[in-house]
């Protein structure tokens, strides 16, 4: 699994993705997203840190990846890795001019989210997480259990 390196400042400094996360340019799941452009995209991807809670997200305006410093420091390493795969799919969607936060859809039904979760779940399967562990990964405080079931079904996972 790729690794996280270095110390992080939260002063608003933008980091290069490749300076913080090593080995992603050789990662199969990532190469599947960007193909031949993988190195270029990752080198140009800016990462910023925030004290605001949460996990990580893409800020479309600055085209950067925002990560909660606390999550990066204290979060489960597998969760973080899978989240990075998820967010990288959003980076590609943004490059394709897609609307990431299309309010026409609920979170669990939004095509851009389903595509991003599909990539993360596929990687989770490769890491041999079972359904229960995948469901645990998919569970977030902003989704009801009905949303979770629906999203999980969309990505081929059964959550009870
Ligand atoms: Zn997402």
mmCIF file of C-alpha atoms and ligand atoms in Angstrom:
data_model
loop_
_atom_site.group_PDB
_atom_site.id
_atom_site.type_symbol
_atom_site.label_atom_id
_atom_site.label_comp_id
_atom_site.label_asym_id
_atom_site.label_seq_id
_atom_site.Cartn_x
_atom_site.Cartn_y
_atom_site.Cartn_z
ATOM 1 C CA UNK A 1 0.000 0.000 0.000
ATOM 2 C CA UNK A 2 1.347 3.490 -0.777
ATOM 3 C CA UNK A 3 2.496 5.448 2.219
ATOM 4 C CA UNK A 4 2.101 8.860 3.764
ATOM 5 C CA UNK A 5 5.280 10.789 4.421
ATOM 6 C CA UNK A 6 6.415 13.991 6.019
ATOM 7 C CA UNK A 7 5.074 16.483 8.481
ATOM 8 C CA UNK A 8 2.020 18.522 7.759
ATOM 9 C CA UNK A 9 1.433 22.182 8.348
ATOM 10 C CA UNK A 10 -2.068 23.587 8.395
ATOM 11 C CA UNK A 11 -1.077 27.119 7.489
ATOM 12 C CA UNK A 12 -2.848 26.861 4.157
ATOM 13 C CA UNK A 13 0.288 25.754 2.363
ATOM 14 C CA UNK A 14 -0.381 23.758 -0.756
ATOM 15 C CA UNK A 15 1.592 20.558 -1.062
ATOM 16 C CA UNK A 16 2.170 18.412 -4.068
ATOM 17 C CA UNK A 17 0.251 15.171 -3.797
ATOM 18 C CA UNK A 18 3.400 13.275 -4.781
ATOM 19 C CA UNK A 19 5.390 14.848 -1.932
ATOM 20 C CA UNK A 20 2.913 13.549 0.629
ATOM 21 C CA UNK A 21 1.789 10.244 -0.777
ATOM 22 C CA UNK A 22 4.404 7.918 -2.142
ATOM 23 C CA UNK A 23 3.908 5.144 -4.638
ATOM 24 C CA UNK A 24 0.498 6.172 -5.939
ATOM 25 C CA UNK A 25 1.844 6.768 -9.440
ATOM 26 C CA UNK A 26 2.697 3.060 -9.633
ATOM 27 C CA UNK A 27 -0.556 1.929 -8.052
ATOM 28 C CA UNK A 28 -2.778 -0.119 -10.379
ATOM 29 C CA UNK A 29 -6.034 1.374 -9.083
ATOM 30 C CA UNK A 30 -4.711 4.878 -9.695
ATOM 31 C CA UNK A 31 -3.312 4.019 -13.110
ATOM 32 C CA UNK A 32 -6.722 2.679 -14.002
ATOM 33 C CA UNK A 33 -8.163 6.136 -13.309
ATOM 34 C CA UNK A 34 -5.630 8.305 -15.159
ATOM 35 C CA UNK A 35 -3.761 5.938 -17.498
ATOM 36 C CA UNK A 36 -0.726 7.522 -19.131
ATOM 37 C CA UNK A 37 -1.493 10.846 -17.469
ATOM 38 C CA UNK A 38 -1.068 9.410 -13.967
ATOM 39 C CA UNK A 39 2.340 10.962 -13.190
ATOM 40 C CA UNK A 40 1.413 14.389 -14.533
ATOM 41 C CA UNK A 41 -1.928 14.536 -12.759
ATOM 42 C CA UNK A 42 -0.512 13.459 -9.393
ATOM 43 C CA UNK A 43 2.452 15.833 -9.642
ATOM 44 C CA UNK A 44 0.135 18.746 -10.376
ATOM 45 C CA UNK A 45 -2.461 17.846 -7.774
ATOM 46 C CA UNK A 46 -2.331 20.246 -4.833
ATOM 47 C CA UNK A 47 -3.192 19.154 -1.320
ATOM 48 C CA UNK A 48 -4.232 21.500 1.469
ATOM 49 C CA UNK A 49 -4.922 20.717 5.094
ATOM 50 C CA UNK A 50 -7.713 21.939 7.270
ATOM 51 C CA UNK A 51 -8.562 21.904 10.947
ATOM 52 C CA UNK A 52 -12.214 21.634 10.023
ATOM 53 C CA UNK A 53 -13.411 18.168 10.863
ATOM 54 C CA UNK A 54 -14.452 15.566 8.356
ATOM 55 C CA UNK A 55 -12.274 13.466 6.139
ATOM 56 C CA UNK A 56 -11.217 14.712 2.736
ATOM 57 C CA UNK A 57 -12.833 16.307 -0.254
ATOM 58 C CA UNK A 58 -12.121 18.016 -3.537
ATOM 59 C CA UNK A 59 -12.441 21.760 -3.723
ATOM 60 C CA UNK A 60 -13.507 22.308 -7.348
ATOM 61 C CA UNK A 61 -12.566 26.006 -7.504
ATOM 62 C CA UNK A 62 -8.896 25.476 -6.645
ATOM 63 C CA UNK A 63 -8.947 21.922 -8.021
ATOM 64 C CA UNK A 64 -7.220 20.825 -4.846
ATOM 65 C CA UNK A 65 -7.642 17.986 -2.411
ATOM 66 C CA UNK A 66 -8.476 19.169 1.088
ATOM 67 C CA UNK A 67 -7.689 16.805 3.947
ATOM 68 C CA UNK A 68 -8.544 17.093 7.612
ATOM 69 C CA UNK A 69 -5.160 16.984 9.402
ATOM 70 C CA UNK A 70 -6.739 15.157 12.263
ATOM 71 C CA UNK A 71 -8.165 12.484 10.003
ATOM 72 C CA UNK A 72 -4.823 11.987 8.298
ATOM 73 C CA UNK A 73 -3.095 11.700 11.648
ATOM 74 C CA UNK A 74 -5.626 9.612 13.525
ATOM 75 C CA UNK A 75 -7.766 7.929 10.901
ATOM 76 C CA UNK A 76 -7.591 4.284 9.949
ATOM 77 C CA UNK A 77 -4.857 3.857 7.324
ATOM 78 C CA UNK A 78 -6.968 1.639 5.077
ATOM 79 C CA UNK A 79 -9.871 4.119 5.229
ATOM 80 C CA UNK A 80 -7.513 6.934 4.276
ATOM 81 C CA UNK A 81 -6.065 4.958 1.419
ATOM 82 C CA UNK A 82 -9.533 4.066 0.076
ATOM 83 C CA UNK A 83 -10.662 7.673 0.478
ATOM 84 C CA UNK A 84 -7.681 8.828 -1.574
ATOM 85 C CA UNK A 85 -8.691 6.450 -4.374
ATOM 86 C CA UNK A 86 -12.246 7.817 -4.117
ATOM 87 C CA UNK A 87 -11.079 11.440 -4.291
ATOM 88 C CA UNK A 88 -8.763 10.731 -7.214
ATOM 89 C CA UNK A 89 -11.803 9.555 -9.177
ATOM 90 C CA UNK A 90 -13.357 12.960 -8.412
ATOM 91 C CA UNK A 91 -10.169 14.621 -9.707
ATOM 92 C CA UNK A 92 -10.634 12.802 -12.995
ATOM 93 C CA UNK A 93 -14.333 13.738 -13.092
ATOM 94 C CA UNK A 94 -13.376 17.364 -12.588
ATOM 95 C CA UNK A 95 -10.880 17.125 -15.465
ATOM 96 C CA UNK A 96 -13.757 15.835 -17.581
ATOM 97 C CA UNK A 97 -15.805 18.871 -16.638
ATOM 98 C CA UNK A 98 -18.305 16.994 -14.516
ATOM 99 C CA UNK A 99 -20.283 18.667 -11.756
ATOM 100 C CA UNK A 100 -19.144 17.046 -8.496
ATOM 101 C CA UNK A 101 -21.805 18.400 -6.189
ATOM 102 C CA UNK A 102 -24.847 18.092 -8.425
ATOM 103 C CA UNK A 103 -27.674 18.971 -6.062
ATOM 104 C CA UNK A 104 -30.162 17.307 -8.368
ATOM 105 C CA UNK A 105 -29.145 14.032 -6.747
ATOM 106 C CA UNK A 106 -28.989 12.881 -3.163
ATOM 107 C CA UNK A 107 -25.459 11.993 -2.116
ATOM 108 C CA UNK A 108 -26.069 8.235 -2.241
ATOM 109 C CA UNK A 109 -27.547 8.423 -5.757
ATOM 110 C CA UNK A 110 -25.161 10.888 -7.351
ATOM 111 C CA UNK A 111 -23.452 9.246 -10.352
ATOM 112 C CA UNK A 112 -20.103 10.901 -9.544
ATOM 113 C CA UNK A 113 -20.209 9.457 -6.008
ATOM 114 C CA UNK A 114 -21.196 6.001 -7.198
ATOM 115 C CA UNK A 115 -18.292 5.964 -9.658
ATOM 116 C CA UNK A 116 -15.867 7.089 -6.924
ATOM 117 C CA UNK A 117 -17.173 4.496 -4.449
ATOM 118 C CA UNK A 118 -16.970 1.805 -7.110
ATOM 119 C CA UNK A 119 -13.235 2.380 -7.466
ATOM 120 C CA UNK A 120 -12.701 2.451 -3.688
ATOM 121 C CA UNK A 121 -14.749 -0.706 -3.135
ATOM 122 C CA UNK A 122 -12.934 -2.528 -5.913
ATOM 123 C CA UNK A 123 -9.665 -1.680 -4.170
ATOM 124 C CA UNK A 124 -11.131 -2.735 -0.814
ATOM 125 C CA UNK A 125 -11.991 -6.116 -2.339
ATOM 126 C CA UNK A 126 -8.469 -6.470 -3.659
ATOM 127 C CA UNK A 127 -7.246 -5.805 -0.104
ATOM 128 C CA UNK A 128 -9.604 -8.621 0.920
ATOM 129 C CA UNK A 129 -11.990 -6.604 3.050
ATOM 130 C CA UNK A 130 -15.197 -8.567 3.545
ATOM 131 C CA UNK A 131 -18.727 -7.187 3.088
ATOM 132 C CA UNK A 132 -18.994 -6.215 6.721
ATOM 133 C CA UNK A 133 -15.732 -4.273 6.601
ATOM 134 C CA UNK A 134 -16.690 -2.613 3.322
ATOM 135 C CA UNK A 135 -20.038 -1.578 4.820
ATOM 136 C CA UNK A 136 -18.232 -0.185 7.831
ATOM 137 C CA UNK A 137 -16.037 1.801 5.463
ATOM 138 C CA UNK A 138 -19.047 3.098 3.510
ATOM 139 C CA UNK A 139 -20.944 4.160 6.604
ATOM 140 C CA UNK A 140 -20.773 7.908 7.237
ATOM 141 C CA UNK A 141 -22.652 10.191 9.596
ATOM 142 C CA UNK A 142 -24.390 12.023 6.757
ATOM 143 C CA UNK A 143 -26.018 8.906 5.296
ATOM 144 C CA UNK A 144 -29.081 7.227 6.736
ATOM 145 C CA UNK A 145 -29.025 3.425 6.881
ATOM 146 C CA UNK A 146 -31.407 3.412 3.919
ATOM 147 C CA UNK A 147 -28.967 5.622 1.939
ATOM 148 C CA UNK A 148 -26.143 3.316 2.918
ATOM 149 C CA UNK A 149 -28.015 0.227 1.749
ATOM 150 C CA UNK A 150 -28.823 1.890 -1.561
ATOM 151 C CA UNK A 151 -25.290 3.129 -2.181
ATOM 152 C CA UNK A 152 -23.843 -0.227 -1.166
ATOM 153 C CA UNK A 153 -26.200 -2.034 -3.556
ATOM 154 C CA UNK A 154 -25.092 0.300 -6.358
ATOM 155 C CA UNK A 155 -21.513 -0.789 -5.839
ATOM 156 C CA UNK A 156 -22.321 -4.480 -5.383
ATOM 157 C CA UNK A 157 -22.092 -4.734 -1.613
ATOM 158 C CA UNK A 158 -24.792 -6.022 0.721
ATOM 159 C CA UNK A 159 -25.111 -4.048 3.939
ATOM 160 C CA UNK A 160 -27.603 -5.206 6.520
HETATM 161 ZN ZN1 LIG B 1 -17.084 11.609 -3.129
#
